[in-house]
Coordinates of C-alpha atoms in Angstrom, one line a residue:
M216 CA 0.0 -0.1 0.1
R217 CA 1.0 3.4 -0.7
S218 CA 0.4 4.4 2.8
D219 CA 3.1 2.1 4.0
Q220 CA 5.6 4.8 3.4
M221 CA 4.1 6.5 6.6
K222 CA 3.2 3.8 8.7
K223 CA 5.2 0.3 8.3
G224 CA 8.3 -0.8 10.1
V225 CA 10.3 0.3 13.1
G226 CA 11.4 3.5 11.5
K227 CA 7.7 4.7 11.4
G228 CA 7.1 4.1 14.9
P229 CA 7.1 8.0 15.5
H230 CA 4.5 8.3 12.7
R231 CA 2.3 5.6 14.4
S232 CA 2.5 7.6 17.3
L233 CA 1.2 10.8 15.4
W234 CA -1.8 8.7 14.2
K235 CA -2.6 7.3 17.5
A236 CA -2.7 10.7 18.8
L237 CA -5.5 11.2 16.3
G238 CA -7.3 8.4 18.2
V239 CA -6.7 5.9 15.3
T240 CA -6.2 2.1 16.2
D241 CA -3.7 -0.4 15.0
K242 CA -6.3 -2.0 13.0
E243 CA -7.4 1.1 11.3
L244 CA -3.7 1.9 10.4
D245 CA -3.5 -1.7 9.0
Q246 CA -6.3 -0.6 6.6
P247 CA -5.8 1.3 3.3
I248 CA -5.8 5.1 4.4
V249 CA -8.4 7.3 2.2
G250 CA -7.9 10.7 2.1
V251 CA -11.3 12.6 1.9
V252 CA -10.8 16.2 0.7
H253 CA -13.5 18.5 1.1
A254 CA -14.4 22.3 0.6
K255 CA -16.8 22.9 3.6
S256 CA -17.1 26.4 4.7
E257 CA -19.5 28.8 6.2
I258 CA -18.9 31.1 3.0
V259 CA -20.3 29.2 0.3
P260 CA -23.9 27.8 0.4
G261 CA -22.8 25.2 -2.1
H262 CA -20.4 23.8 0.7
M263 CA -22.1 24.5 3.8
H264 CA -23.5 21.0 4.1
L265 CA -20.3 19.4 2.7
D266 CA -19.5 17.8 6.4
T267 CA -22.5 15.8 6.4
V268 CA -21.6 14.6 2.8
T269 CA -18.1 14.1 4.2
E270 CA -19.3 12.0 6.8
A271 CA -21.2 10.0 4.7
V272 CA -18.3 9.2 2.2
K273 CA -16.4 8.2 5.5
A274 CA -18.9 6.0 6.4
G275 CA -19.0 4.4 2.9
I276 CA -15.1 4.0 3.3
R277 CA -15.4 2.1 6.5
M278 CA -17.9 -0.4 5.4
E279 CA -15.6 -1.5 3.0
G280 CA -12.5 -1.9 5.1
G281 CA -11.0 1.6 4.6
T282 CA -9.5 4.3 7.1
P283 CA -10.7 7.8 6.1
A284 CA -8.9 10.9 6.9
A285 CA -10.6 14.0 5.9
F286 CA -8.9 17.3 5.3
P287 CA -10.0 20.6 3.8
T288 CA -9.3 22.9 0.8
I289 CA -10.3 26.4 0.0
G290 CA -13.4 27.3 -2.0
V291 CA -14.6 31.1 -3.4
C292 CA -18.1 31.7 -3.7
D293 CA -18.5 33.5 -7.1
G294 CA -21.5 35.1 -6.4
I295 CA -20.3 36.8 -3.4
A296 CA -17.0 37.7 -5.0
M297 CA -18.8 39.3 -8.1
N298 CA -18.1 42.7 -9.3
H299 CA -15.3 43.7 -7.0
K300 CA -11.9 42.6 -6.3
G301 CA -12.6 39.4 -4.9
M302 CA -13.7 37.9 -8.2
K303 CA -10.2 38.3 -9.5
Y304 CA -9.3 35.5 -7.1
S305 CA -11.9 33.1 -8.3
L306 CA -10.1 31.5 -11.2
A307 CA -6.8 32.1 -9.7
S308 CA -7.9 29.7 -6.7
R309 CA -8.4 26.6 -9.1
E310 CA -4.3 26.1 -9.3
L311 CA -3.9 26.9 -5.4
I312 CA -7.0 23.9 -4.9
A313 CA -5.0 21.5 -7.3
D314 CA -1.8 22.5 -5.7
S315 CA -2.9 22.1 -2.2
I316 CA -4.3 18.7 -2.7
E317 CA -1.4 17.5 -4.2
V318 CA 0.7 18.7 -1.2
M319 CA -1.5 16.9 1.1
A320 CA -1.6 13.6 -0.8
E321 CA 1.9 13.5 -1.3
A322 CA 2.7 14.6 2.1
H323 CA 0.8 12.1 3.8
P324 CA 0.8 9.0 1.1
F325 CA -2.8 8.2 0.9
D326 CA -3.8 4.9 -0.9
A327 CA -7.1 6.4 -2.4
L328 CA -8.7 9.9 -2.5
V329 CA -12.5 11.0 -2.3
M330 CA -13.0 14.6 -3.7
V331 CA -16.1 16.4 -1.9
T332 CA -16.9 19.2 -3.8
N333 CA -19.3 21.4 -5.1
C334 CA -19.3 25.2 -7.1
D335 CA -17.3 26.7 -9.8
K336 CA -13.4 26.7 -9.4
I337 CA -13.4 23.8 -6.8
V338 CA -14.6 20.8 -9.0
P339 CA -12.0 21.5 -11.9
G340 CA -9.3 22.2 -9.2
M341 CA -9.8 18.9 -7.7
L342 CA -9.9 17.1 -10.9
M343 CA -6.8 18.6 -11.9
A344 CA -5.1 17.3 -8.7
A345 CA -6.7 13.8 -9.3
A346 CA -5.2 13.6 -12.8
R347 CA -1.9 14.9 -11.3
L348 CA -1.9 12.3 -8.7
N349 CA -3.5 9.4 -10.4
I350 CA -4.3 7.4 -7.5
P351 CA -7.6 5.9 -7.0
T352 CA -9.9 8.8 -6.7
L353 CA -13.5 9.4 -7.0
V354 CA -15.7 12.9 -6.7
I355 CA -18.7 13.2 -5.2
S356 CA -20.6 16.9 -5.3
G357 CA -22.6 18.4 -2.7
G358 CA -25.5 18.6 -5.2
P359 CA -27.6 21.5 -6.5
M360 CA -29.5 23.9 -4.9
M361 CA -33.4 23.9 -5.0
T362 CA -35.2 26.5 -7.2
G363 CA -36.3 29.8 -5.3
R364 CA -39.6 31.4 -5.6
F365 CA -40.9 34.8 -5.9
R366 CA -44.5 35.6 -6.2
G367 CA -45.2 32.2 -7.5
K368 CA -42.5 32.6 -10.0
D369 CA -39.2 30.2 -10.2
I370 CA -36.0 32.4 -9.8
D371 CA -32.5 31.8 -8.9
L372 CA -29.4 33.8 -8.5
S373 CA -29.2 34.6 -12.1
T374 CA -32.8 36.3 -11.7
M375 CA -31.3 38.4 -8.7
F376 CA -28.6 39.8 -10.7
E377 CA -30.9 40.7 -13.6
Y378 CA -33.4 42.1 -11.0
V379 CA -30.5 44.8 -10.2
G380 CA -30.9 46.2 -13.6
A381 CA -34.8 46.1 -13.3
V382 CA -34.3 48.2 -10.3
S383 CA -32.0 50.6 -11.9
S384 CA -34.1 51.1 -15.0
G385 CA -37.4 51.7 -12.9
K386 CA -39.1 48.5 -13.7
M387 CA -38.8 47.3 -10.1
S388 CA -38.7 48.7 -6.8
E389 CA -36.2 48.1 -4.1
E390 CA -38.9 46.8 -2.1
D391 CA -39.4 44.3 -4.5
L392 CA -35.8 43.2 -4.5
K393 CA -35.8 42.7 -0.9
E394 CA -38.4 40.5 -1.0
A395 CA -36.8 38.7 -3.8
E396 CA -33.3 37.9 -2.2
E397 CA -35.2 36.4 0.6
G398 CA -36.2 33.4 -1.4
A399 CA -34.0 33.2 -4.4
C400 CA -31.6 31.0 -2.9
P401 CA -33.5 28.8 -0.5
G402 CA -30.7 26.6 1.3
C403 CA -27.8 24.6 0.6
G404 CA -26.2 23.6 -2.7
S405 CA -24.7 24.8 -6.2
C406 CA -27.1 27.6 -7.6
A407 CA -29.7 26.1 -9.0
G408 CA -29.4 26.8 -12.9
M409 CA -26.8 25.4 -15.6
F410 CA -24.2 27.6 -14.2
T411 CA -20.7 26.7 -13.9
A412 CA -20.9 24.9 -10.6
N413 CA -23.6 22.7 -11.8
S414 CA -22.1 22.4 -15.3
M415 CA -18.8 20.9 -14.0
N416 CA -20.5 18.6 -11.5
C417 CA -22.7 17.1 -14.6
L418 CA -19.4 17.1 -16.8
T419 CA -17.5 15.1 -14.1
E420 CA -20.1 12.7 -14.3
A421 CA -19.8 12.4 -18.2
L422 CA -16.1 12.4 -17.8
G423 CA -16.5 9.1 -15.7
M424 CA -15.1 10.7 -12.5
S425 CA -18.3 10.1 -10.6
L426 CA -21.3 7.9 -9.8
P427 CA -24.6 8.4 -11.9
G428 CA -26.6 11.1 -10.2
N429 CA -23.5 13.3 -9.2
G430 CA -24.7 16.2 -11.4
T431 CA -28.3 16.4 -10.5
I432 CA -29.4 14.9 -7.5
P433 CA -30.5 17.9 -5.2
A434 CA -28.4 18.8 -2.2
V435 CA -31.3 18.3 0.2
Q436 CA -32.5 15.0 -0.8
A437 CA -31.4 12.0 1.2
A438 CA -30.2 10.2 -2.2
R439 CA -27.3 12.6 -2.0
I440 CA -26.2 10.9 1.3
R441 CA -26.7 7.5 -0.1
L442 CA -24.5 8.4 -3.1
A443 CA -21.8 9.7 -0.7
K444 CA -21.9 6.5 0.8
E445 CA -21.6 4.4 -2.4
A446 CA -18.9 6.8 -3.4
G447 CA -16.9 5.7 -0.4
M448 CA -17.5 2.2 -1.0
K449 CA -16.8 2.4 -4.7
V450 CA -13.2 4.0 -4.0
M451 CA -12.3 0.9 -2.1
E452 CA -13.4 -1.1 -5.3
A453 CA -11.0 1.3 -7.3
F454 CA -8.2 0.6 -4.9
R455 CA -8.4 -2.9 -4.9
E456 CA -8.6 -2.8 -8.8
N457 CA -5.9 -0.2 -9.0
L458 CA -8.3 1.9 -11.3
C459 CA -6.7 5.4 -11.5
P460 CA -8.0 8.6 -12.9
R461 CA -5.6 8.3 -16.0
D462 CA -7.6 5.0 -16.7
V463 CA -10.8 7.1 -16.8
M464 CA -9.8 10.3 -18.1
T465 CA -8.9 9.2 -21.6
E466 CA -9.1 11.3 -24.6
E467 CA -12.3 9.8 -25.6
A468 CA -13.6 10.5 -22.1
F469 CA -13.1 14.3 -22.6
M470 CA -14.7 14.0 -26.0
N471 CA -17.8 12.5 -24.3
A472 CA -17.9 15.2 -21.8
L473 CA -17.3 17.9 -24.4
T474 CA -20.2 16.1 -26.1
V475 CA -22.6 16.2 -23.4
D476 CA -21.5 19.8 -22.9
M477 CA -22.8 20.7 -25.8
A478 CA -26.4 19.1 -25.4
L479 CA -26.8 20.5 -21.8
G480 CA -25.7 24.3 -23.1
C481 CA -23.3 24.2 -20.3
S482 CA -21.2 27.4 -19.1
T483 CA -18.6 28.8 -21.2
N484 CA -16.3 28.5 -18.3
T485 CA -16.1 24.7 -19.1
V486 CA -13.9 25.7 -22.2
L487 CA -11.6 27.0 -19.7
H488 CA -11.7 24.0 -17.3
L489 CA -11.8 21.0 -19.5
P490 CA -8.5 22.0 -21.4
A491 CA -6.8 22.6 -17.9
I492 CA -7.9 19.1 -16.6
A493 CA -6.9 17.5 -19.9
N494 CA -3.4 19.4 -19.8
E495 CA -2.8 17.4 -16.6
V496 CA -3.2 14.2 -18.1
G497 CA -1.0 15.3 -21.1
I498 CA -3.9 15.9 -23.6
S499 CA -4.3 18.7 -25.8
M500 CA -7.7 20.0 -26.3
D501 CA -7.9 22.5 -29.3
L502 CA -10.4 24.8 -29.6
D503 CA -11.7 24.0 -33.0
K504 CA -12.4 20.5 -31.7
I505 CA -15.0 22.3 -29.7
N506 CA -16.7 23.7 -32.7
D507 CA -16.4 20.2 -34.4
I508 CA -18.5 18.5 -31.7
S509 CA -20.9 21.7 -31.3
D510 CA -21.5 21.3 -35.1
R511 CA -22.6 17.7 -34.9
T512 CA -24.3 17.6 -31.5
P513 CA -27.9 19.3 -31.1
Q514 CA -28.9 21.1 -27.9
L515 CA -31.2 18.8 -26.2
C516 CA -31.9 20.7 -22.7
K517 CA -32.4 24.5 -22.2
L518 CA -31.8 25.1 -18.4
S519 CA -31.7 28.3 -16.6
P520 CA -30.3 31.0 -17.7
A521 CA -31.3 29.9 -21.3
G522 CA -34.4 28.4 -20.5
H523 CA -36.7 28.3 -17.3
H524 CA -36.0 24.6 -16.2
R525 CA -33.6 24.1 -13.2
I526 CA -31.2 21.1 -12.4
Q527 CA -33.8 19.5 -10.3
D528 CA -36.1 19.2 -13.3
L529 CA -33.1 17.3 -15.2
H530 CA -33.0 15.1 -12.6
E531 CA -36.3 14.3 -12.5
A532 CA -36.3 13.7 -16.2
G533 CA -33.6 11.0 -16.0
G534 CA -30.4 13.4 -15.4
I535 CA -27.2 13.1 -17.1
Q536 CA -27.5 9.5 -18.0
A537 CA -30.6 10.0 -19.9
V538 CA -29.0 12.6 -22.0
M539 CA -26.1 10.3 -22.6
K540 CA -28.4 7.8 -23.6
E541 CA -30.2 9.9 -26.3
L542 CA -26.6 11.2 -27.6
G543 CA -25.6 7.3 -27.6
K544 CA -28.8 6.3 -30.2
K545 CA -26.8 8.5 -32.7
G546 CA -23.6 7.1 -31.9
L547 CA -22.1 10.4 -30.6
L548 CA -20.6 9.0 -27.4
Y549 CA -17.3 6.7 -26.7
E550 CA -19.6 4.0 -24.9
D551 CA -16.8 1.6 -24.2
S552 CA -14.9 4.2 -21.9
L553 CA -14.4 3.3 -18.3
T554 CA -15.8 5.0 -15.3
V555 CA -14.8 5.4 -11.8
S556 CA -17.1 2.7 -11.0
G557 CA -15.6 0.0 -12.9
Q558 CA -18.4 0.1 -15.2
T559 CA -18.4 1.2 -19.0
V560 CA -20.3 4.4 -20.2
R561 CA -22.7 2.0 -22.0
Q562 CA -23.6 -0.1 -19.2
H563 CA -24.4 3.2 -17.0
M564 CA -26.6 4.6 -19.8
Q565 CA -28.4 1.3 -20.5
A566 CA -29.9 1.8 -16.6
A567 CA -31.1 5.2 -17.6
K568 CA -35.0 6.0 -17.4
E569 CA -37.2 7.0 -19.6
V570 CA -37.1 11.0 -20.0
D571 CA -39.4 14.2 -19.9
R572 CA -39.2 15.3 -23.7
D573 CA -40.0 18.8 -22.8
I574 CA -36.7 19.0 -20.6
I575 CA -34.6 16.5 -22.5
R576 CA -35.4 16.5 -26.2
S577 CA -34.9 13.8 -28.5
F578 CA -32.3 13.9 -31.1
D579 CA -34.5 14.6 -33.8
D580 CA -36.6 17.5 -32.1
P581 CA -33.8 19.3 -30.5
Y582 CA -33.9 23.0 -29.0
N583 CA -31.1 23.8 -31.5
T584 CA -29.5 21.8 -34.0
T585 CA -26.0 22.7 -32.8
G586 CA -24.7 22.8 -29.3
G587 CA -24.9 25.1 -26.7
I588 CA -21.2 26.4 -27.0
A589 CA -19.5 28.0 -30.2
V590 CA -15.9 29.2 -30.4
L591 CA -15.5 32.1 -32.7
R592 CA -12.4 33.8 -34.6
G593 CA -11.6 36.9 -36.4
N594 CA -9.4 39.7 -36.4
I595 CA -10.3 40.7 -32.8
A596 CA -9.8 37.0 -31.6
P597 CA -7.4 35.4 -33.9
D598 CA -6.7 32.5 -31.2
G599 CA -10.5 32.4 -30.4
A600 CA -13.3 33.6 -28.3
V601 CA -16.3 31.5 -26.9
V602 CA -19.9 32.3 -26.6
K603 CA -22.8 30.2 -25.0
Q604 CA -24.8 30.4 -28.5
G605 CA -27.8 28.4 -26.9
A606 CA -28.6 31.4 -24.7
V607 CA -28.3 34.0 -27.4
A608 CA -31.7 35.5 -28.8
A609 CA -32.2 34.4 -32.6
S610 CA -32.0 38.3 -33.3
M611 CA -28.3 38.6 -32.0
L612 CA -26.9 35.6 -33.6
V613 CA -25.7 37.9 -36.2
H614 CA -25.0 41.5 -35.1
S615 CA -23.4 44.5 -36.2
G616 CA -22.6 47.8 -34.3
P617 CA -20.4 50.5 -32.8
A618 CA -17.9 49.7 -30.4
R619 CA -18.1 51.0 -26.9
I620 CA -14.8 50.7 -25.3
F621 CA -14.2 50.0 -21.4
S622 CA -10.9 49.0 -19.6
S623 CA -12.6 47.2 -16.7
E624 CA -16.0 45.9 -15.5
E625 CA -16.3 48.8 -13.0
E626 CA -16.1 51.1 -16.0
V627 CA -18.8 49.5 -18.1
T628 CA -21.2 48.8 -15.0
D629 CA -21.4 52.2 -14.4
A630 CA -22.1 53.2 -17.8
I631 CA -24.8 50.7 -18.2
L632 CA -26.7 51.7 -14.9
A633 CA -26.2 55.2 -16.0
G634 CA -28.1 54.5 -19.4
R635 CA -25.0 55.2 -21.5
I636 CA -25.5 52.2 -23.3
K637 CA -27.8 52.1 -26.2
P638 CA -29.4 49.4 -28.4
K639 CA -26.8 48.3 -31.3
D640 CA -23.9 49.1 -29.3
V641 CA -21.2 46.4 -29.0
I642 CA -19.5 46.7 -25.6
I643 CA -15.7 45.8 -25.5
I644 CA -14.5 45.2 -22.0
R645 CA -10.4 44.5 -22.3
Y646 CA -7.7 44.3 -19.9
E647 CA -9.8 41.8 -17.8
G648 CA -8.1 38.4 -18.9
P649 CA -6.1 36.1 -17.0
K650 CA -3.1 38.4 -17.0
G651 CA -4.8 41.6 -17.6
G652 CA -7.3 41.1 -14.9
P653 CA -5.8 39.7 -13.1
G654 CA -7.8 36.6 -12.8
M655 CA -10.1 36.7 -15.7
R656 CA -13.2 38.0 -13.6
E657 CA -16.7 36.5 -14.4
M658 CA -18.6 39.5 -15.2
L659 CA -22.4 38.6 -14.2
T660 CA -23.1 42.2 -13.1
P661 CA -23.0 44.1 -16.5
T662 CA -24.8 41.3 -18.6
S663 CA -27.6 40.9 -15.9
A664 CA -28.1 44.5 -15.8
L665 CA -28.4 44.7 -19.5
A666 CA -31.0 41.8 -19.3
G667 CA -32.8 43.5 -16.6
M668 CA -33.0 46.7 -18.3
G669 CA -34.4 44.8 -21.5
L670 CA -31.1 45.3 -23.4
D671 CA -29.9 41.8 -23.9
E672 CA -31.7 41.5 -27.2
S673 CA -29.9 44.7 -28.7
V674 CA -26.7 44.8 -27.1
A675 CA -23.6 42.6 -27.3
L676 CA -20.7 42.3 -25.3
I677 CA -17.0 41.1 -26.0
T678 CA -14.2 40.7 -23.5
D679 CA -11.0 38.9 -23.0
G680 CA -12.3 38.0 -19.5
R681 CA -15.0 35.8 -19.1
F682 CA -18.7 35.6 -18.0
S683 CA -20.5 33.7 -15.4
G684 CA -22.3 30.6 -16.2
A685 CA -25.7 32.4 -15.2
T686 CA -25.2 34.9 -18.3
R687 CA -27.4 34.9 -21.1
G688 CA -27.4 36.9 -24.2
S689 CA -24.8 37.9 -27.1
S690 CA -21.9 37.7 -24.4
I691 CA -18.8 36.7 -25.8
G692 CA -15.7 36.1 -23.7
H693 CA -12.3 34.5 -23.6
V694 CA -10.9 36.7 -26.5
S695 CA -7.2 35.4 -27.3
P696 CA -4.7 36.9 -27.4
E697 CA -6.0 39.1 -24.4
A698 CA -5.2 42.8 -24.5
M699 CA -2.6 42.7 -21.7
E700 CA -0.8 40.2 -24.2
G701 CA -1.0 42.6 -27.1
G702 CA -3.9 41.1 -28.7
P703 CA -6.1 42.8 -31.2
I704 CA -8.6 43.8 -28.8
A705 CA -6.3 46.3 -27.4
F706 CA -6.3 48.4 -30.5
L707 CA -10.0 48.7 -30.9
R708 CA -11.5 52.4 -30.4
E709 CA -14.7 53.8 -29.8
H710 CA -17.4 53.5 -32.3
D711 CA -15.3 50.9 -34.7
I712 CA -17.8 48.7 -36.2
I713 CA -18.0 45.3 -34.8
D714 CA -19.3 42.3 -36.7
I715 CA -20.8 39.3 -35.0
D716 CA -21.7 36.1 -36.9
I717 CA -22.2 33.1 -34.7
P718 CA -23.5 30.7 -37.1
K719 CA -20.4 31.4 -39.3
R720 CA -18.2 31.5 -36.2
K721 CA -16.9 35.0 -36.9
L722 CA -15.8 37.9 -34.9
E723 CA -14.4 41.0 -36.7
A724 CA -13.6 44.6 -36.6
D725 CA -14.3 46.4 -39.7
L726 CA -10.7 47.3 -39.9
S727 CA -7.9 46.4 -42.4
A728 CA -4.8 44.6 -41.5
E729 CA -2.9 47.5 -42.1
E730 CA -4.9 49.8 -39.7
F731 CA -4.5 47.1 -37.0
E732 CA -0.7 47.1 -37.5
K733 CA -0.5 51.1 -37.3
R734 CA -2.4 50.9 -34.1
K735 CA -0.2 48.2 -32.7
E736 CA 2.8 50.3 -33.2
K737 CA 1.5 53.1 -31.0
W738 CA 0.2 50.8 -28.3
Q739 CA 2.4 50.3 -25.0
A740 CA 1.3 47.1 -22.4
P741 CA 0.1 48.9 -19.2
E742 CA 1.8 48.0 -15.8
L743 CA -0.1 45.1 -14.2
K744 CA -2.8 46.0 -12.2
I745 CA -1.6 43.8 -9.2
S746 CA 2.1 43.1 -9.0
H747 CA 2.3 41.7 -5.5
G748 CA 1.1 38.9 -3.5
Y749 CA -0.6 35.7 -4.9
L750 CA -2.1 37.5 -8.0
G751 CA 1.1 39.2 -8.9
R752 CA 2.4 35.7 -9.0
Y753 CA -0.5 34.6 -11.0
A754 CA -0.4 37.3 -13.5
R755 CA 3.6 36.1 -14.5
L756 CA 2.8 32.7 -14.7
V757 CA -0.8 32.4 -16.5
T758 CA -1.2 31.5 -20.1
S759 CA -4.3 32.6 -22.4
A760 CA -7.5 31.4 -22.0
S761 CA -7.4 29.5 -25.3
S762 CA -5.1 27.1 -23.5
G763 CA -7.2 26.9 -20.2
A764 CA -5.5 29.8 -18.5
V765 CA -3.2 27.3 -17.1
F766 CA 0.5 28.1 -15.5
K767 CA 3.2 28.3 -18.0
N768 CA 5.7 25.1 -17.8
D769 CA 8.6 27.5 -18.2
F770 CA 8.7 29.5 -15.0
D771 CA 11.6 31.8 -16.3
K772 CA 9.4 33.0 -19.2
K773 CA 8.3 36.5 -18.7

């Protein structure tokens, strides 16, 4: 056993004495030691109950003859961090999470791991660590939040951000906003729509790194606790079979996850996280491959913010396995791919129940004939940009308008709320990329303000930063190269005409190559917005959004 390094032999007497200080018996020390990393905290609603889930995992491990040892990692609540300096730390926390788990699992050589997760950067950070460590590992999420209610209407966190715009435009009173905030987020769990947290939990299931139900069983249901116990038991099977993450996270598995991503209409942040996870196993995920998969995969679900269904509805309709079963009918999945349960994708899909055809459409009657995400290219974004096309109004799939230039989220939010943005405008938000932000902030506040003011079907946004999974509308992010690296978005000027053609995957400024070159000659890179502390180091090490915003391999490269 791997854990013998810290517990076997005469020389490990001091080590055993420390284990015994924890109340661990000789019998427990003789068993496999399973690390249970969790993100429990009292600041993130998706994590507030993870101690309960963790205890269930530990019970499952004990039932199968293992000795669990729990330890924590950090987690940022993106909603609370939104629209201030705190959001700069969100994406950056992904690398810290992966690194901290690596440190703990190598310093205390566990025989296996269970990762108890929820919410945006925590899921991919944990999966990156799983791929890096490559010891038997299983992921179990805390599950999605139930839908909120306001005056007989289903609402969620994205609705609350849109209500801010409604108040600013006089369509809603502050008293109404106060009433809505009392019931929008009714309890524990990851926010109720197909935002980034639930997107990643669902794709973890599609990737094969969690058990069926991981992405959709509501946080408050007893089935979530039963699943956590099963996760603890299954990791012991994986240990005995030496089934490791790299046996599961193959190139075919990533293609399965991307295909499910397109069918669900997931958050654009998945285009940051899946490549970053793949990078840890030595797989390169080209953005053009995403378009290829999107072109052949119809969007079968329209979940909030693109539609009115929530994750609990998807669960009742059959969950991720039902979506995969429908995709499998047309041969779009690698069904022989192995999962952490020891079973194949095909075996899990066969057990899926019949679906609600309003929530999970058939392949022949989809919501959209192409997938939920598209990668755009053009003279603004030669290395690519990403849009959740499944959440864009039909009237905005092709759009042309004058650029309105801003260099931060705060600037554009002030302009929107002050009424300075007009129909047809194309908002450009630059210097918000991985390096320029630094941290590539999610910008849910400006997109939601536009929606709340009724401008989401007449105004487009383009940024080298990113948008929340709760964003809807013509919001195009991840523009690469970013402005701070001298990308063409840095050279745009007020009132340049911007042409967007999502069906043709085009993002262009009506400027000649010669004009871009003239402007580039006059451009000088600004100083880093933050040059000290972790964000200062992050800005110097992070790569482009087009490569998943991972760290450079060559740390000496400036």
